[in-house]
């Protein structure tokens, strides 16, 4: 969702802001803008445009047309007020002296707007953000205070979630940054300081960053950054070094980030798995959940959104099987309001690629309030969810840019299996032999996945046969059902084809009435134990006229080919890892279908990569 970039330094700001916003495009947006202090004219110059960032960039000659070395930029994902030039950020105060960029939602904006209108302040946009710009100016004017003090007063009045970047023509040497429940990082460059919603925006300029915590503020000047706590007392913050390759967040010759990230999965799995297996046993460095704590657990609760939730559904099957403990899995948006049965005997596992999803964050806080420990499985190092958890297992997949997650999901699956084997040893529910077998298969997983990805031409051919269908069903049982949920989501989110996933056994309770001549059913039958049942379901839908595309293991290809119209295969592996291989053909199928339908694959309509509002 909304992206923020800020720069104060010795170089021209606008090209840096536009470049940074380009790196944040993946978050999802509908308009963009920048505000830069023009030292010659001694005022802020503000430029905004609805639509793609390219429109703004063309307008400003890639930033060259805007003089000044201090500024803030923004990509907006509309919440309050439709996408339009006037609703785009930066939002400015009525005098034009204060500009604000904002990610999040000011919940009490209507009340504050009414107050300010009563004081004679008029508004031009429908946004909640304009209230912040006007309120800060109101405090400067009526209180005779400086920008930082006015922002502090404003923070005491606003409620909701926000990351804010604020500049003022009256104090043109600085940017003020504040955060609560929306991500914001600070960067220390050679010739200036940065702020951004995430590291990708500024990695070209610096690898030294500080992760702001909730309630904190910062003043950035060209020579340094001073951070403040909630009480506006100066504090020292740790500076972290980011060790990503710069190219990791760029396309590197691929047509789409999604395809690049699909192909990167074997490498991502190596990062997630290899350092954590030693002599056939799973090992987590500095893991703070003690064996006694694990032995005292009564239940595990997995909480997540989107694909991370689907990883959690696979996790439920796998963890229950390994640990013989009840595992519940819940959508974070439901969990937070369902009065969940959670206490000190429950381990809550929050899964999130970005580590910033607001619903997952709220669920995490609710779980901790109820006395549970939270273990998070997160990709983005230093993200909010990672920092608020009792323990984190990073997926180490590297930056994921395409909105539709691929390597994020597959590394989550792997980490869940690692967790199951680790806890299974502590609980004594998984024998040494079983652990060694599973560990060996985990180590073989990246190579097997490479083999699956080599079949992409065949999958592209299958996609060419079916890309014009309007409705596609995924069916499967057990982990194949869980896999179907993700396959169906991948397809619908990037190709806009209506698609649903069903547990095969549920078909006859309603869905089968939707199967008619030519309906495409993607039948998942990788789980050997239930293969015969998968075959029966294929026969069932075929006899109602469906076309069936099946996914199974190489060993079962010949059986499936007898009845299905097309077959995709994966190598045999440990049952715990079937979805880790099975997801790749489904990702590729979704990708090629979307490509053939001419969709905007990396930025599907209405979707955002990191959902930081409720
Ligand atoms: C968005 C993304 C999905 C992702 C979900 C959860 O909807 O488009 O790809 O699965 O958020 O995100 P998270 O970062 O918490 O895994």
XYZ file of C-alpha atoms and ligand atoms in Angstrom, residues 304-309 351-358 360 377 385 400 402-406 412 486 489-490 493 607-611, ligand 1:
49
model
C -2.045 -15.137 8.806
C -3.615 -13.507 5.733
C -3.714 -14.390 2.036
C -1.100 -16.835 0.812
C 0.544 -16.881 4.227
C -2.761 -18.229 5.562
C 3.096 -16.002 9.220
C 3.760 -12.934 7.076
C 6.026 -12.293 4.109
C 6.105 -8.522 4.581
C 5.897 -8.532 8.361
C 3.684 -5.456 8.080
C 0.166 -6.775 7.381
C -2.060 -4.845 9.744
C -1.679 -10.066 11.291
C 7.642 -16.681 10.312
C 5.765 -8.316 13.129
C 9.805 -10.130 -3.033
C 5.556 -9.022 -7.338
C 2.230 -8.534 -5.571
C 1.407 -12.224 -5.929
C 3.734 -14.009 -3.537
C 5.645 -17.083 -4.727
C 7.072 -20.329 4.614
C -3.001 -21.334 -3.011
C -5.642 -17.685 -5.327
C -2.582 -17.341 -7.588
C -5.371 -12.666 -8.393
C -4.302 -5.422 -4.987
C -1.458 -4.282 -2.775
C 1.649 -6.163 -1.754
C 1.657 -5.054 1.812
C -1.793 -4.480 3.275
C -1.440 -9.293 0.261
C -0.528 -9.899 -0.796
C -0.529 -11.422 -0.683
C -0.131 -11.828 0.715
C -1.020 -11.172 1.778
C -0.452 -11.357 3.175
O -2.762 -9.599 -0.018
O -0.947 -9.519 -2.088
O 0.392 -11.968 -1.624
O -0.222 -13.217 0.835
O -1.090 -9.763 1.563
O 0.756 -10.647 3.251
P 1.949 -10.977 4.213
O 2.988 -9.956 3.878
O 1.408 -10.802 5.620
O 2.394 -12.366 3.972
